[in-house]
PDB file of C-alpha atoms in Angstrom:
ATOM      1  CA  ILE A 142      -0.206 -20.677 -10.588  1.00 72.00           C
ATOM      2  CA  ASN A 143       3.522 -21.245 -10.311  1.00 71.00           C
ATOM      3  CA  TYR A 144       4.806 -18.174  -8.518  1.00 74.00           C
ATOM      4  CA  ASP A 145       8.394 -19.410  -8.723  1.00 67.00           C
ATOM      5  CA  ASN A 146       8.458 -18.922 -12.477  1.00 60.00           C
ATOM      6  CA  ASP A 147       5.561 -16.604 -13.183  1.00 62.00           C
ATOM      7  CA  HIS A 148       5.978 -13.885 -15.780  1.00 63.00           C
ATOM      8  CA  ASP A 149       2.551 -12.338 -15.346  1.00 76.00           C
ATOM      9  CA  LEU A 150       4.138  -8.915 -14.952  1.00 83.00           C
ATOM     10  CA  GLY A 151       6.508  -9.296 -17.896  1.00 79.00           C
ATOM     11  CA  GLN A 152      10.196 -10.114 -18.214  1.00 74.00           C
ATOM     12  CA  LYS A 153      11.372  -6.858 -16.624  1.00 90.00           C
ATOM     13  CA  PHE A 154      10.290  -7.981 -13.147  1.00 93.00           C
ATOM     14  CA  VAL A 155      12.488 -10.321 -11.118  1.00 94.00           C
ATOM     15  CA  ARG A 156      10.981 -12.192  -8.168  1.00 95.00           C
ATOM     16  CA  ARG A 157      12.853 -12.466  -4.889  1.00 96.00           C
ATOM     17  CA  ASN A 158      11.991 -14.035  -1.529  1.00 97.00           C
ATOM     18  CA  ILE A 159      12.978 -13.125   2.005  1.00 98.00           C
ATOM     19  CA  ASP A 160      12.530 -15.286   5.102  1.00 98.00           C
ATOM     20  CA  LEU A 161      10.058 -14.166   7.774  1.00 98.00           C
ATOM     21  CA  ASP A 162       9.395 -15.490  11.273  1.00 97.00           C
ATOM     22  CA  VAL A 163       6.982 -17.910   9.575  1.00 97.00           C
ATOM     23  CA  GLY A 164       7.493 -18.758   5.919  1.00 98.00           C
ATOM     24  CA  HIS A 165       8.640 -16.119   3.458  1.00 98.00           C
ATOM     25  CA  CYS A 166       7.693 -12.831   1.825  1.00 98.00           C
ATOM     26  CA  SER A 167       7.855 -12.604  -1.967  1.00 97.00           C
ATOM     27  CA  TYR A 168       8.467  -9.396  -3.872  1.00 97.00           C
ATOM     28  CA  LEU A 169       9.125  -8.344  -7.450  1.00 96.00           C
ATOM     29  CA  VAL A 170      11.635  -5.759  -8.639  1.00 96.00           C
ATOM     30  CA  ARG A 171      11.734  -3.818 -11.899  1.00 95.00           C
ATOM     31  CA  GLN A 172      15.184  -2.236 -11.906  1.00 94.00           C
ATOM     32  CA  GLY A 173      15.598   1.416 -12.714  1.00 93.00           C
ATOM     33  CA  PRO A 174      17.133   4.661 -11.536  1.00 90.00           C
ATOM     34  CA  GLU A 175      15.749   6.601  -8.596  1.00 86.00           C
ATOM     35  CA  PRO A 176      13.171   7.309  -7.436  1.00 96.00           C
ATOM     36  CA  THR A 177      11.995   3.935  -6.145  1.00 98.00           C
ATOM     37  CA  LEU A 178       8.283   3.286  -5.692  1.00 98.00           C
ATOM     38  CA  ILE A 179       7.204   0.414  -3.445  1.00 98.00           C
ATOM     39  CA  LEU A 180       3.682  -0.891  -4.112  1.00 98.00           C
ATOM     40  CA  ILE A 181       1.550  -3.187  -1.962  1.00 98.00           C
ATOM     41  CA  PRO A 182      -1.504  -4.875  -3.517  1.00 98.00           C
ATOM     42  CA  GLY A 183      -4.778  -4.924  -1.570  1.00 98.00           C
ATOM     43  CA  SER A 184      -6.440  -7.693   0.396  1.00 98.00           C
ATOM     44  CA  PHE A 185      -6.649 -11.006  -1.461  1.00 98.00           C
ATOM     45  CA  ASN A 186      -4.753  -9.555  -4.440  1.00 98.00           C
ATOM     46  CA  ASP A 187      -1.294 -10.435  -5.724  1.00 97.00           C
ATOM     47  CA  SER A 188       1.053  -8.340  -7.881  1.00 96.00           C
ATOM     48  CA  PHE A 189      -0.920  -9.130 -11.030  1.00 95.00           C
ATOM     49  CA  ALA A 190      -3.843  -7.062  -9.698  1.00 96.00           C
ATOM     50  CA  LEU A 191      -1.706  -3.931 -10.197  1.00 97.00           C
ATOM     51  CA  LYS A 192      -0.317  -4.842 -13.628  1.00 95.00           C
ATOM     52  CA  GLU A 193      -2.502  -2.583 -15.776  1.00 95.00           C
ATOM     53  CA  PHE A 194      -1.835   0.382 -13.476  1.00 96.00           C
ATOM     54  CA  MET A 195       1.925  -0.303 -13.240  1.00 96.00           C
ATOM     55  CA  ASP A 196       2.269  -0.594 -17.022  1.00 94.00           C
ATOM     56  CA  LEU A 197       1.154   3.053 -17.192  1.00 96.00           C
ATOM     57  CA  LEU A 198       3.723   4.346 -14.692  1.00 95.00           C
ATOM     58  CA  ASP A 199       7.039   5.937 -15.673  1.00 87.00           C
ATOM     59  CA  GLY A 200       9.077   3.078 -17.155  1.00 85.00           C
ATOM     60  CA  LYS A 201      12.348   4.499 -15.838  1.00 89.00           C
ATOM     61  CA  MET A 202      11.310   4.419 -12.185  1.00 94.00           C
ATOM     62  CA  GLN A 203      12.396   1.467 -10.058  1.00 96.00           C
ATOM     63  CA  LEU A 204       9.324  -0.480  -8.942  1.00 97.00           C
ATOM     64  CA  VAL A 205       9.149  -2.915  -6.030  1.00 98.00           C
ATOM     65  CA  VAL A 206       5.912  -4.875  -5.516  1.00 98.00           C
ATOM     66  CA  ILE A 207       5.631  -6.577  -2.130  1.00 98.00           C
ATOM     67  CA  GLU A 208       3.057  -9.339  -1.697  1.00 98.00           C
ATOM     68  CA  LEU A 209       1.543  -9.795   1.755  1.00 98.00           C
ATOM     69  CA  ARG A 210       1.764 -13.093   3.620  1.00 98.00           C
ATOM     70  CA  GLY A 211      -0.295 -15.720   1.813  1.00 98.00           C
ATOM     71  CA  HIS A 212      -0.629 -13.538  -1.292  1.00 98.00           C
ATOM     72  CA  GLY A 213       1.077 -14.360  -4.583  1.00 96.00           C
ATOM     73  CA  GLY A 214       4.469 -15.922  -3.948  1.00 96.00           C
ATOM     74  CA  SER A 215       4.397 -15.183  -0.197  1.00 97.00           C
ATOM     75  CA  TRP A 216       3.485 -18.177   1.935  1.00 97.00           C
ATOM     76  CA  PRO A 217       1.850 -19.288   4.208  1.00 98.00           C
ATOM     77  CA  PRO A 218      -1.289 -17.205   4.912  1.00 98.00           C
ATOM     78  CA  PRO A 219      -0.921 -14.968   7.983  1.00 98.00           C
ATOM     79  CA  LYS A 220      -1.928 -15.964  11.474  1.00 97.00           C
ATOM     80  CA  GLY A 221      -2.222 -13.525  14.377  1.00 96.00           C
ATOM     81  CA  CYS A 222      -1.024 -10.646  12.185  1.00 97.00           C
ATOM     82  CA  SER A 223      -1.776  -6.915  11.996  1.00 98.00           C
ATOM     83  CA  ILE A 224      -1.172  -3.810   9.878  1.00 98.00           C
ATOM     84  CA  GLU A 225       1.823  -3.145  12.129  1.00 98.00           C
ATOM     85  CA  ARG A 226       3.281  -6.607  11.491  1.00 98.00           C
ATOM     86  CA  PHE A 227       2.784  -6.312   7.721  1.00 98.00           C
ATOM     87  CA  SER A 228       4.560  -2.944   7.739  1.00 98.00           C
ATOM     88  CA  LEU A 229       7.571  -4.565   9.424  1.00 98.00           C
ATOM     89  CA  ASP A 230       7.582  -7.249   6.699  1.00 98.00           C
ATOM     90  CA  VAL A 231       7.706  -4.460   4.113  1.00 98.00           C
ATOM     91  CA  LEU A 232      10.572  -2.731   5.914  1.00 98.00           C
ATOM     92  CA  LYS A 233      12.466  -6.025   6.046  1.00 98.00           C
ATOM     93  CA  VAL A 234      12.387  -6.004   2.232  1.00 98.00           C
ATOM     94  CA  VAL A 235      13.496  -2.354   2.267  1.00 98.00           C
ATOM     95  CA  ASP A 236      16.490  -3.284   4.422  1.00 98.00           C
ATOM     96  CA  ALA A 237      17.354  -6.300   2.261  1.00 98.00           C
ATOM     97  CA  MET A 238      17.392  -4.009  -0.795  1.00 98.00           C
ATOM     98  CA  LYS A 239      19.355  -1.339   1.121  1.00 97.00           C
ATOM     99  CA  LEU A 240      16.881   1.370   0.119  1.00 97.00           C
ATOM    100  CA  ASN A 241      17.655   4.642   1.866  1.00 96.00           C
ATOM    101  CA  SER A 242      14.806   6.622   0.340  1.00 97.00           C
ATOM    102  CA  PHE A 243      11.631   5.624  -1.465  1.00 98.00           C
ATOM    103  CA  TYR A 244       8.000   6.349  -2.157  1.00 98.00           C
ATOM    104  CA  ILE A 245       5.509   3.815  -0.886  1.00 99.00           C
ATOM    105  CA  GLY A 246       1.888   3.178  -1.762  1.00 98.00           C
ATOM    106  CA  GLY A 247      -0.760   0.564  -2.097  1.00 98.00           C
ATOM    107  CA  HIS A 248      -4.375  -0.273  -2.608  1.00 98.00           C
ATOM    108  CA  SER A 249      -6.824  -0.756   0.271  1.00 98.00           C
ATOM    109  CA  ILE A 250      -4.951  -2.542   3.089  1.00 98.00           C
ATOM    110  CA  GLY A 251      -1.808  -1.825   1.060  1.00 98.00           C
ATOM    111  CA  GLY A 252      -2.445   1.895   1.522  1.00 98.00           C
ATOM    112  CA  MET A 253      -2.883   1.427   5.261  1.00 98.00           C
ATOM    113  CA  ILE A 254       0.355  -0.562   5.482  1.00 98.00           C
ATOM    114  CA  SER A 255       2.133   2.149   3.485  1.00 98.00           C
ATOM    115  CA  LEU A 256       1.060   4.795   5.997  1.00 98.00           C
ATOM    116  CA  GLN A 257       2.137   2.571   8.895  1.00 98.00           C
ATOM    117  CA  ALA A 258       5.529   1.894   7.299  1.00 98.00           C
ATOM    118  CA  ALA A 259       6.026   5.653   6.877  1.00 98.00           C
ATOM    119  CA  LYS A 260       5.198   6.121  10.542  1.00 98.00           C
ATOM    120  CA  VAL A 261       7.882   3.589  11.518  1.00 98.00           C
ATOM    121  CA  ARG A 262      10.533   4.789   9.030  1.00 98.00           C
ATOM    122  CA  PRO A 263       9.765   8.489   8.350  1.00 98.00           C
ATOM    123  CA  GLN A 264      13.378   9.377   7.593  1.00 98.00           C
ATOM    124  CA  SER A 265      13.354   7.144   4.489  1.00 98.00           C
ATOM    125  CA  VAL A 266       9.887   7.793   3.041  1.00 98.00           C
ATOM    126  CA  LYS A 267       9.710  10.615   0.491  1.00 98.00           C
ATOM    127  CA  GLY A 268       5.957  10.282  -0.017  1.00 98.00           C
ATOM    128  CA  VAL A 269       2.968   7.975   0.527  1.00 99.00           C
ATOM    129  CA  ILE A 270       0.265   7.087  -1.999  1.00 98.00           C
ATOM    130  CA  SER A 271      -2.804   5.560  -0.374  1.00 98.00           C
ATOM    131  CA  ILE A 272      -5.305   4.224  -2.922  1.00 98.00           C
ATOM    132  CA  GLU A 273      -8.590   3.832  -1.026  1.00 98.00           C
ATOM    133  CA  GLY A 274      -6.578   2.971   2.092  1.00 98.00           C
ATOM    134  CA  TRP A 275      -9.123   3.975   4.702  1.00 98.00           C
ATOM    135  CA  THR A 276      -7.851   5.837   7.782  1.00 98.00           C
ATOM    136  CA  SER A 277     -10.026   3.431   9.779  1.00 97.00           C
ATOM    137  CA  HIS A 278     -12.559   0.761   8.867  1.00 96.00           C
ATOM    138  CA  HIS A 279     -15.382   3.138   9.873  1.00 97.00           C
ATOM    139  CA  VAL A 280     -14.716   5.227   6.761  1.00 98.00           C
ATOM    140  CA  VAL A 281     -16.371   2.773   4.380  1.00 97.00           C
ATOM    141  CA  GLU A 282     -19.683   3.195   6.222  1.00 97.00           C
ATOM    142  CA  ASN A 283     -19.432   6.830   7.315  1.00 97.00           C
ATOM    143  CA  ALA A 284     -18.184   8.190   3.990  1.00 98.00           C
ATOM    144  CA  PHE A 285     -19.447   5.679   1.447  1.00 97.00           C
ATOM    145  CA  GLN A 286     -22.415   3.891   3.061  1.00 96.00           C
ATOM    146  CA  GLY A 287     -20.631   0.584   2.509  1.00 96.00           C
ATOM    147  CA  GLN A 288     -20.395   1.051  -1.256  1.00 96.00           C
ATOM    148  CA  ILE A 289     -17.329  -0.785  -2.514  1.00 96.00           C
ATOM    149  CA  THR A 290     -18.119  -2.255  -5.940  1.00 95.00           C
ATOM    150  CA  ASP A 291     -21.233  -0.327  -7.061  1.00 92.00           C
ATOM    151  CA  THR A 292     -19.618   1.287 -10.104  1.00 97.00           C
ATOM    152  CA  LEU A 293     -17.888  -1.840 -11.439  1.00 97.00           C
ATOM    153  CA  SER A 294     -19.001  -2.996 -14.891  1.00 97.00           C
ATOM    154  CA  PRO A 295     -19.879  -6.705 -15.304  1.00 97.00           C
ATOM    155  CA  LEU A 296     -16.480  -7.247 -16.961  1.00 97.00           C
ATOM    156  CA  GLN A 297     -14.647  -5.470 -14.134  1.00 97.00           C
ATOM    157  CA  ARG A 298     -16.643  -7.442 -11.567  1.00 97.00           C
ATOM    158  CA  SER A 299     -15.557 -10.675 -13.228  1.00 97.00           C
ATOM    159  CA  LYS A 300     -11.926  -9.523 -13.329  1.00 96.00           C
ATOM    160  CA  ASN A 301     -12.057  -8.589  -9.652  1.00 97.00           C
ATOM    161  CA  ALA A 302     -13.436 -12.033  -8.758  1.00 97.00           C
ATOM    162  CA  GLN A 303     -10.725 -13.766 -10.793  1.00 97.00           C
ATOM    163  CA  LEU A 304      -7.992 -11.732  -9.114  1.00 96.00           C
ATOM    164  CA  ARG A 305      -9.298 -12.641  -5.674  1.00 97.00           C
ATOM    165  CA  LYS A 306      -9.572 -16.312  -6.621  1.00 97.00           C
ATOM    166  CA  ARG A 307      -5.848 -16.369  -7.475  1.00 95.00           C
ATOM    167  CA  VAL A 308      -5.215 -15.760  -3.769  1.00 97.00           C
ATOM    168  CA  VAL A 309      -8.116 -17.140  -1.731  1.00 97.00           C
ATOM    169  CA  GLY A 310      -8.335 -20.281  -3.849  1.00 96.00           C
ATOM    170  CA  ARG A 311      -5.456 -21.571  -1.695  1.00 96.00           C
ATOM    171  CA  TRP A 312      -6.836 -20.339   1.646  1.00 98.00           C
ATOM    172  CA  SER A 313      -9.193 -21.927   4.166  1.00 98.00           C
ATOM    173  CA  VAL A 314     -12.432 -20.202   5.163  1.00 98.00           C
ATOM    174  CA  GLU A 315     -10.928 -19.583   8.612  1.00 98.00           C
ATOM    175  CA  GLU A 316      -7.838 -17.920   7.136  1.00 98.00           C
ATOM    176  CA  ILE A 317      -9.995 -15.626   5.006  1.00 98.00           C
ATOM    177  CA  GLU A 318     -12.167 -14.624   7.964  1.00 98.00           C
ATOM    178  CA  GLU A 319      -9.157 -13.925  10.188  1.00 98.00           C
ATOM    179  CA  PHE A 320      -7.521 -11.740   7.547  1.00 98.00           C
ATOM    180  CA  ARG A 321     -10.664  -9.604   7.387  1.00 97.00           C
ATOM    181  CA  THR A 322     -10.179  -8.630  11.044  1.00 97.00           C
ATOM    182  CA  TYR A 323      -6.693  -7.140  10.604  1.00 98.00           C
ATOM    183  CA  TRP A 324      -7.585  -3.757   9.112  1.00 97.00           C
ATOM    184  CA  LYS A 325     -10.367  -3.233  11.648  1.00 97.00           C
ATOM    185  CA  LYS A 326      -7.809  -2.910  14.467  1.00 96.00           C
ATOM    186  CA  TRP A 327      -5.805  -0.092  12.867  1.00 98.00           C
ATOM    187  CA  ASP A 328      -6.253   3.677  12.835  1.00 98.00           C
ATOM    188  CA  GLY A 329      -4.040   6.113  10.930  1.00 98.00           C
ATOM    189  CA  TYR A 330      -5.534   9.433  12.024  1.00 98.00           C
ATOM    190  CA  ASP A 331      -2.858  10.435  14.537  1.00 98.00           C
ATOM    191  CA  PHE A 332      -0.123   9.810  11.980  1.00 98.00           C
ATOM    192  CA  LEU A 333      -1.930  11.834   9.287  1.00 98.00           C
ATOM    193  CA  ASN A 334      -2.397  14.621  11.805  1.00 98.00           C
ATOM    194  CA  THR A 335       1.272  14.864  12.815  1.00 98.00           C
ATOM    195  CA  THR A 336       3.522  13.763   9.936  1.00 98.00           C
ATOM    196  CA  ASP A 337       5.211  16.172   7.527  1.00 98.00           C
ATOM    197  CA  ILE A 338       5.626  13.495   4.828  1.00 98.00           C
ATOM    198  CA  PRO A 339       3.782  14.340   1.570  1.00 98.00           C
ATOM    199  CA  ILE A 340       0.739  12.082   1.277  1.00 98.00           C
ATOM    200  CA  LEU A 341      -1.629  11.488  -1.647  1.00 99.00           C
ATOM    201  CA  GLU A 342      -5.010   9.966  -0.781  1.00 98.00           C
ATOM    202  CA  LEU A 343      -6.909   8.651  -3.826  1.00 98.00           C
ATOM    203  CA  TYR A 344     -10.616   7.874  -3.577  1.00 98.00           C
ATOM    204  CA  GLY A 345     -13.455   6.947  -5.897  1.00 98.00           C
ATOM    205  CA  ASP A 346     -16.457   9.261  -5.603  1.00 98.00           C
ATOM    206  CA  ARG A 347     -18.957   6.429  -6.236  1.00 97.00           C
ATOM    207  CA  GLY A 348     -20.643   8.678  -8.803  1.00 96.00           C
ATOM    208  CA  ARG A 349     -22.262  10.781  -6.098  1.00 96.00           C
ATOM    209  CA  GLU A 350     -21.612  13.787  -3.875  1.00 96.00           C
ATOM    210  CA  LYS A 351     -18.158  13.639  -2.324  1.00 97.00           C
ATOM    211  CA  PRO A 352     -17.992  13.177   1.465  1.00 98.00           C
ATOM    212  CA  GLY A 353     -16.107  15.722   3.558  1.00 97.00           C
ATOM    213  CA  LEU A 354     -12.675  15.188   5.082  1.00 98.00           C
ATOM    214  CA  ASP A 355     -14.294  14.547   8.466  1.00 98.00           C
ATOM    215  CA  LYS A 356     -16.130  11.525   7.051  1.00 98.00           C
ATOM    216  CA  LEU A 357     -12.867  10.292   5.504  1.00 98.00           C
ATOM    217  CA  ARG A 358     -11.069  10.926   8.827  1.00 98.00           C
ATOM    218  CA  ILE A 359      -8.397  12.879   7.000  1.00 98.00           C
ATOM    219  CA  PRO A 360      -7.146  16.109   8.625  1.00 98.00           C
ATOM    220  CA  ALA A 361      -6.995  19.284   6.512  1.00 98.00           C
ATOM    221  CA  ARG A 362      -3.233  19.737   6.183  1.00 98.00           C
ATOM    222  CA  ASP A 363      -1.028  21.145   3.414  1.00 98.00           C
ATOM    223  CA  ASN A 364       1.025  17.957   3.046  1.00 98.00           C
ATOM    224  CA  VAL A 365      -2.035  15.672   2.735  1.00 98.00           C
ATOM    225  CA  LYS A 366      -3.762  15.831  -0.660  1.00 98.00           C
ATOM    226  CA  VAL A 367      -7.083  14.119  -1.415  1.00 98.00           C
ATOM    227  CA  GLN A 368      -7.781  13.439  -5.094  1.00 98.00           C
ATOM    228  CA  TRP A 369     -11.040  12.021  -6.424  1.00 98.00           C
ATOM    229  CA  MET A 370     -11.608   9.588  -9.269  1.00 98.00           C
ATOM    230  CA  GLU A 371     -14.990  10.176 -10.887  1.00 97.00           C
ATOM    231  CA  ASN A 372     -17.610   7.426 -11.149  1.00 97.00           C
ATOM    232  CA  ALA A 373     -15.326   4.862  -9.499  1.00 98.00           C
ATOM    233  CA  SER A 374     -15.497   2.903  -6.251  1.00 97.00           C
ATOM    234  CA  HIS A 375     -12.939   0.982  -4.206  1.00 98.00           C
ATOM    235  CA  ASN A 376     -11.093  -0.888  -6.975  1.00 98.00           C
ATOM    236  CA  LEU A 377      -9.505   2.092  -8.676  1.00 98.00           C
ATOM    237  CA  GLN A 378      -6.672   0.002 -10.113  1.00 97.00           C
ATOM    238  CA  ILE A 379      -9.285  -1.889 -12.163  1.00 97.00           C
ATOM    239  CA  GLU A 380     -11.728   0.916 -12.934  1.00 98.00           C
ATOM    240  CA  CYS A 381      -9.410   3.786 -13.839  1.00 98.00           C
ATOM    241  CA  PRO A 382      -5.781   2.601 -13.947  1.00 98.00           C
ATOM    242  CA  ARG A 383      -4.694   5.379 -16.304  1.00 98.00           C
ATOM    243  CA  GLU A 384      -6.038   8.151 -14.066  1.00 98.00           C
ATOM    244  CA  VAL A 385      -4.499   6.547 -10.963  1.00 98.00           C
ATOM    245  CA  ALA A 386      -1.118   6.154 -12.690  1.00 98.00           C
ATOM    246  CA  GLN A 387      -1.234   9.800 -13.808  1.00 97.00           C
ATOM    247  CA  ALA A 388      -2.088  10.982 -10.294  1.00 98.00           C
ATOM    248  CA  CYS A 389       0.839   8.972  -8.851  1.00 98.00           C
ATOM    249  CA  THR A 390       3.245  10.247 -11.513  1.00 97.00           C
ATOM    250  CA  ASP A 391       2.208  13.868 -10.951  1.00 97.00           C
ATOM    251  CA  PHE A 392       2.528  13.477  -7.178  1.00 98.00           C
ATOM    252  CA  ILE A 393       6.049  12.031  -7.375  1.00 97.00           C
ATOM    253  CA  LYS A 394       7.150  14.707  -9.862  1.00 96.00           C
ATOM    254  CA  GLU A 395       5.806  17.406  -7.575  1.00 97.00           C
ATOM    255  CA  VAL A 396       7.584  16.020  -4.512  1.00 97.00           C
ATOM    256  CA  GLU A 397      10.819  15.496  -6.451  1.00 96.00           C
ATOM    257  CA  GLY A 398      10.634  19.115  -7.613  1.00 92.00           C
ATOM    258  CA  MET A 399      10.373  20.266  -4.002  1.00 79.00           C
ATOM    259  CA  GLY A 400      13.605  18.535  -3.053  1.00 62.00           C
TER     260      GLY A 400
END
């Protein structure tokens, strides 16, 4: 995969790079009027993993897709990193683009990083969309009994494996194992419990009874909305991209209407 000249997302996206302390961060921009939505793909996924979902979003909105270290056009793979460090990488892109206000969201670790970035830069974040971005790593066991891919069809399972291979095919076993430790050191509960920023938490119900907010470690607050996707698991962007795009669009419209 040549990430310098890739057009996997279509001609409307332009790829840019920004230097980090080690290597560089790569991000893609689809120009448009405000509002701006920043999206962060999940672990071992590049921008292409969100393509189907992004194609269903409002075409007028400015989209910025930021790939984590070692993912997509960003290189090399991270070493000694954390959710906090990734959020600072994201905010470095924000500063380079001179974005004063934006929505931010992502899938899985991307959702966690979005919440952390909002914690660091609350004055700029209009809303957060966390797509199965667990408040802590305990949620997957306590709320979902470890079920992550149970509802995937064989075709979706194959697609998920191919998307991961695009990233980890260039990584060592040690790099993969280290990356898996990063989200286990982070907890977003205190932020969820104190922020006034509008937050949308999207979860798949795994085709079974929905767990309570306590199991999700999400406080019951007016500005934090939990929305369920039926008969879906962790990979909502693959299983129900249309429903996820609609939920994001409705959320942004609602917040914009409050302004």
